[in-house]
């Protein structure tokens, strides 16, 4: 499938990459920033601008400033971010923009009662995690979706797996899930990646992306690599597909599946 932008006639979409943290700060953030810049450049379908600190957030994420952009990527953000106007930000997404979140994007605005409207937008919030799981088998739920079309039936990797609060399968289109509890054989439904509509906007989230070697086939020398380069290449295809889908560049189903996963 070739997206409109890949014909070379459309201008690249403008995307803000947000990596501000108010809680835990992942060591993989510089890697994530680098890889997202590379994916933008190599694909040619989007351009990135970064929001790395409070001052940049105050400047680039006002209701007015957001109008210059087509989408936003929350790459391992955490905590209650100092958005200039959170309601205006959510309204901007629902007006037809794209929201893409990786890993701790669900550890952002979490722990509030009732659930923060950001959590309703993204589709769930981080509750807890066990130890990094050496053998994760993510089941591919939609081989025809841009975020999953390049992944095998089972995407096998090592990463930290989140348990979630506030997730409702009837409100999302499932993309990846585990059919047993992380680090155990207890059967269950553990969502990993999904997409959904949010007003006229599109939301893509994957909880994968804790480790540097999930993002990057060329990790720094001091990083003890435990995922194969194939894993990073598949992860990059997964997120690039999700980005293209959220930006409206490639089509994919966003309807909740009729039946619960196996
Ligand atoms: Zn993590």
Short mmCIF file of C-alpha atoms and ligand atoms in Angstrom, two decimals:
data_model
loop_
_atom_site.label_atom_id
_atom_site.label_comp_id
_atom_site.label_asym_id
_atom_site.label_seq_id
_atom_site.Cartn_x
_atom_site.Cartn_y
_atom_site.Cartn_z
CA UNK A 1 0.00 0.00 0.00
CA UNK A 2 1.40 3.38 -0.98
CA UNK A 3 0.24 6.43 0.96
CA UNK A 4 -0.53 9.69 -0.79
CA UNK A 5 2.55 11.34 0.70
CA UNK A 6 4.82 8.64 -0.69
CA UNK A 7 4.03 9.79 -4.20
CA UNK A 8 6.22 12.75 -3.31
CA UNK A 9 3.65 15.47 -3.95
CA UNK A 10 2.41 16.19 -0.44
CA UNK A 11 4.33 18.45 1.96
CA UNK A 12 5.69 16.62 5.01
CA UNK A 13 3.46 16.69 8.08
CA UNK A 14 4.73 18.69 11.04
CA UNK A 15 5.04 16.75 14.28
CA UNK A 16 6.10 17.77 17.79
CA UNK A 17 8.17 15.18 19.68
CA UNK A 18 7.62 15.67 23.42
CA UNK A 19 10.10 14.11 25.90
CA UNK A 20 9.45 16.19 29.04
CA UNK A 21 9.34 14.14 32.26
CA UNK A 22 7.98 15.00 35.70
CA UNK A 23 8.36 11.48 37.07
CA UNK A 24 10.73 8.66 36.13
CA UNK A 25 13.10 9.57 33.29
CA UNK A 26 13.99 6.73 30.92
CA UNK A 27 17.61 6.48 29.80
CA UNK A 28 16.20 5.62 26.34
CA UNK A 29 14.90 9.18 25.75
CA UNK A 30 17.93 10.46 23.77
CA UNK A 31 17.76 7.28 21.67
CA UNK A 32 14.02 7.80 21.06
CA UNK A 33 14.62 11.42 20.00
CA UNK A 34 17.33 10.32 17.59
CA UNK A 35 15.32 7.48 16.05
CA UNK A 36 12.19 9.61 15.58
CA UNK A 37 14.32 12.21 13.78
CA UNK A 38 15.77 9.49 11.56
CA UNK A 39 12.35 8.02 10.76
CA UNK A 40 11.12 11.49 9.80
CA UNK A 41 14.07 12.08 7.52
CA UNK A 42 14.15 8.63 5.93
CA UNK A 43 10.39 8.45 5.32
CA UNK A 44 10.15 12.05 4.11
CA UNK A 45 6.48 12.12 5.12
CA UNK A 46 6.87 14.07 8.36
CA UNK A 47 9.20 16.58 10.01
CA UNK A 48 9.92 16.75 13.72
CA UNK A 49 10.36 19.60 16.14
CA UNK A 50 11.25 18.83 19.78
CA UNK A 51 9.75 19.81 23.13
CA UNK A 52 12.43 18.80 25.64
CA UNK A 53 11.81 21.10 28.60
CA UNK A 54 9.21 23.28 30.33
CA UNK A 55 10.22 26.43 28.44
CA UNK A 56 9.77 24.74 25.05
CA UNK A 57 6.45 23.30 26.21
CA UNK A 58 5.25 26.76 27.27
CA UNK A 59 6.27 28.18 23.91
CA UNK A 60 5.34 25.45 21.41
CA UNK A 61 2.20 23.94 22.94
CA UNK A 62 -0.17 26.86 23.42
CA UNK A 63 -3.49 26.58 21.58
CA UNK A 64 -2.19 29.03 18.99
CA UNK A 65 1.25 27.46 18.53
CA UNK A 66 -0.21 23.95 18.13
CA UNK A 67 -2.06 25.07 15.02
CA UNK A 68 1.23 24.90 13.11
CA UNK A 69 1.42 21.15 13.71
CA UNK A 70 -0.36 18.05 12.40
CA UNK A 71 0.44 15.75 15.29
CA UNK A 72 2.36 15.10 18.46
CA UNK A 73 4.49 12.19 19.72
CA UNK A 74 4.80 11.63 23.49
CA UNK A 75 8.01 9.57 23.66
CA UNK A 76 8.47 8.30 27.22
CA UNK A 77 6.96 11.36 28.87
CA UNK A 78 6.03 10.96 32.56
CA UNK A 79 4.08 12.77 35.25
CA UNK A 80 1.86 15.83 35.23
CA UNK A 81 3.28 17.85 32.37
CA UNK A 82 3.03 21.68 32.46
CA UNK A 83 0.93 21.98 29.30
CA UNK A 84 -0.09 25.63 28.87
CA UNK A 85 -3.74 24.57 28.37
CA UNK A 86 -4.48 20.84 28.60
CA UNK A 87 -8.12 21.21 27.47
CA UNK A 88 -7.01 23.17 24.40
CA UNK A 89 -4.39 20.47 23.69
CA UNK A 90 -7.01 17.69 23.83
CA UNK A 91 -9.41 19.75 21.72
CA UNK A 92 -6.62 20.27 19.20
CA UNK A 93 -6.22 16.47 18.89
CA UNK A 94 -9.97 15.89 18.56
CA UNK A 95 -10.17 18.56 15.84
CA UNK A 96 -8.46 16.07 13.53
CA UNK A 97 -4.80 15.83 14.60
CA UNK A 98 -2.69 12.79 15.38
CA UNK A 99 -1.51 11.68 18.83
CA UNK A 100 1.20 9.02 19.06
CA UNK A 101 2.43 7.68 22.40
CA UNK A 102 5.24 5.29 23.29
CA UNK A 103 5.72 3.33 26.53
CA UNK A 104 5.47 5.78 29.46
CA UNK A 105 3.13 8.09 27.54
CA UNK A 106 0.59 6.20 29.70
CA UNK A 107 2.62 7.08 32.83
CA UNK A 108 1.67 10.70 32.13
CA UNK A 109 -1.20 12.50 33.93
CA UNK A 110 -1.91 9.20 35.69
CA UNK A 111 -3.13 8.33 39.16
CA UNK A 112 -5.90 10.94 39.28
CA UNK A 113 -9.46 10.23 40.41
CA UNK A 114 -11.53 10.46 38.34
CA UNK A 115 -9.24 9.53 35.45
CA UNK A 116 -7.53 12.49 33.84
CA UNK A 117 -9.09 13.44 30.46
CA UNK A 118 -5.65 12.78 28.92
CA UNK A 119 -5.97 9.13 30.07
CA UNK A 120 -9.38 8.89 28.42
CA UNK A 121 -7.81 10.25 25.23
CA UNK A 122 -4.89 7.78 25.18
CA UNK A 123 -7.01 4.84 26.36
CA UNK A 124 -5.49 3.72 29.67
CA UNK A 125 -2.92 4.51 32.33
CA UNK A 126 0.12 2.77 33.76
CA UNK A 127 -0.62 0.91 36.98
CA UNK A 128 2.55 -1.07 37.62
CA UNK A 129 5.16 -3.23 35.99
CA UNK A 130 7.06 -6.32 36.96
CA UNK A 131 10.70 -6.94 36.10
CA UNK A 132 11.77 -6.40 32.50
CA UNK A 133 10.44 -9.44 30.71
CA UNK A 134 13.05 -11.40 28.75
CA UNK A 135 10.56 -13.28 26.55
CA UNK A 136 7.60 -11.19 25.47
CA UNK A 137 5.31 -12.69 22.82
CA UNK A 138 3.07 -9.93 21.47
CA UNK A 139 0.17 -11.31 19.45
CA UNK A 140 -0.51 -9.36 16.27
CA UNK A 141 -4.23 -8.52 16.14
CA UNK A 142 -4.42 -6.71 12.81
CA UNK A 143 -2.00 -7.68 10.04
CA UNK A 144 -3.66 -5.16 7.74
CA UNK A 145 -3.01 -2.13 9.98
CA UNK A 146 -0.02 0.09 9.06
CA UNK A 147 1.39 -0.36 12.60
CA UNK A 148 1.26 -4.16 12.37
CA UNK A 149 1.55 -5.08 8.70
CA UNK A 150 5.34 -5.60 8.91
CA UNK A 151 5.22 -7.51 12.19
CA UNK A 152 5.02 -11.30 12.36
CA UNK A 153 2.06 -13.13 13.92
CA UNK A 154 4.03 -13.05 17.18
CA UNK A 155 6.41 -10.13 17.81
CA UNK A 156 9.00 -11.54 20.17
CA UNK A 157 11.26 -9.24 22.20
CA UNK A 158 12.65 -8.30 25.60
CA UNK A 159 11.09 -5.21 27.18
CA UNK A 160 9.33 -3.85 30.25
CA UNK A 161 5.60 -4.61 30.15
CA UNK A 162 2.98 -2.38 31.73
CA UNK A 163 -0.12 -3.40 33.61
CA UNK A 164 -2.85 -0.81 33.04
CA UNK A 165 -5.75 0.93 34.72
CA UNK A 166 -8.74 2.38 32.94
CA UNK A 167 -8.29 0.37 29.75
CA UNK A 168 -11.53 -0.60 27.99
CA UNK A 169 -11.24 -2.89 25.00
CA UNK A 170 -14.63 -1.77 23.69
CA UNK A 171 -13.17 1.73 23.16
CA UNK A 172 -10.05 0.85 21.17
CA UNK A 173 -8.93 -1.13 18.15
CA UNK A 174 -6.45 -3.69 19.45
CA UNK A 175 -3.11 -4.04 17.64
CA UNK A 176 -0.87 -6.09 19.97
CA UNK A 177 -1.63 -7.96 23.19
CA UNK A 178 -0.31 -10.69 25.45
CA UNK A 179 -2.55 -13.63 26.31
CA UNK A 180 -0.82 -14.26 29.63
CA UNK A 181 0.31 -12.10 32.49
CA UNK A 182 3.86 -10.77 31.99
CA UNK A 183 6.49 -13.08 33.51
CA UNK A 184 3.94 -15.79 34.19
CA UNK A 185 1.78 -18.35 32.47
CA UNK A 186 -1.49 -17.11 33.97
CA UNK A 187 -3.90 -16.56 31.07
CA UNK A 188 -5.37 -13.11 30.61
CA UNK A 189 -5.73 -10.13 28.29
CA UNK A 190 -2.78 -7.74 28.51
CA UNK A 191 -3.00 -4.95 25.91
CA UNK A 192 0.29 -3.75 24.40
CA UNK A 193 -0.67 -1.52 21.46
CA UNK A 194 -3.90 -0.06 20.14
CA UNK A 195 -5.38 2.74 18.13
CA UNK A 196 -8.61 4.69 18.43
CA UNK A 197 -10.47 7.66 17.14
CA UNK A 198 -10.71 10.72 19.37
CA UNK A 199 -13.31 13.03 17.91
CA UNK A 200 -11.93 13.62 14.41
CA UNK A 201 -8.41 12.87 15.67
CA UNK A 202 -6.49 9.60 15.66
CA UNK A 203 -4.62 8.09 18.61
CA UNK A 204 -1.93 5.39 18.36
CA UNK A 205 -0.24 3.97 21.45
CA UNK A 206 2.34 1.25 21.97
CA UNK A 207 3.58 0.35 25.44
CA UNK A 208 6.81 -1.03 23.96
CA UNK A 209 9.90 1.20 24.00
CA UNK A 210 11.43 1.03 27.48
CA UNK A 211 14.81 -0.26 26.37
CA UNK A 212 17.33 1.46 24.09
CA UNK A 213 17.79 -1.72 22.08
CA UNK A 214 14.08 -1.87 21.26
CA UNK A 215 14.37 1.54 19.57
CA UNK A 216 17.81 1.38 18.03
CA UNK A 217 19.71 -1.36 16.17
CA UNK A 218 22.91 0.59 16.92
CA UNK A 219 22.88 1.15 20.66
CA UNK A 220 25.82 2.90 22.39
CA UNK A 221 28.82 0.70 23.23
CA UNK A 222 28.11 0.89 26.95
CA UNK A 223 24.56 -0.45 26.48
CA UNK A 224 24.29 -4.18 27.00
CA UNK A 225 22.37 -5.23 23.94
CA UNK A 226 19.92 -8.09 24.45
CA UNK A 227 17.43 -7.61 21.63
CA UNK A 228 18.49 -8.53 18.10
CA UNK A 229 18.78 -5.82 15.45
CA UNK A 230 15.72 -7.37 13.81
CA UNK A 231 13.68 -6.43 16.89
CA UNK A 232 14.66 -2.75 16.60
CA UNK A 233 13.95 -2.76 12.88
CA UNK A 234 10.50 -4.27 13.45
CA UNK A 235 9.80 -1.80 16.28
CA UNK A 236 10.71 1.09 13.98
CA UNK A 237 8.29 -0.25 11.34
CA UNK A 238 5.63 -0.61 14.05
CA UNK A 239 5.93 3.00 15.22
CA UNK A 240 6.40 4.46 11.73
CA UNK A 241 3.22 2.68 10.65
CA UNK A 242 1.44 4.03 13.72
CA UNK A 243 2.72 7.54 13.02
CA UNK A 244 1.59 7.41 9.38
CA UNK A 245 -1.81 6.12 10.44
CA UNK A 246 -2.26 8.81 13.12
CA UNK A 247 -1.27 11.51 10.64
CA UNK A 248 -3.86 10.22 8.17
CA UNK A 249 -1.20 9.19 5.62
CA UNK A 250 -2.16 5.51 5.59
CA UNK A 251 -5.49 3.85 6.20
CA UNK A 252 -6.19 1.34 8.93
CA UNK A 253 -9.14 0.14 10.93
CA UNK A 254 -9.86 1.97 14.23
CA UNK A 255 -13.08 0.16 15.14
CA UNK A 256 -13.05 -1.98 18.29
CA UNK A 257 -12.91 -5.68 17.39
CA UNK A 258 -16.15 -7.58 17.78
CA UNK A 259 -14.74 -10.34 19.97
CA UNK A 260 -12.33 -10.34 22.90
CA UNK A 261 -8.90 -11.67 21.96
CA UNK A 262 -8.07 -15.34 22.42
ZN1 LIG B 1 9.92 1.81 31.34
#
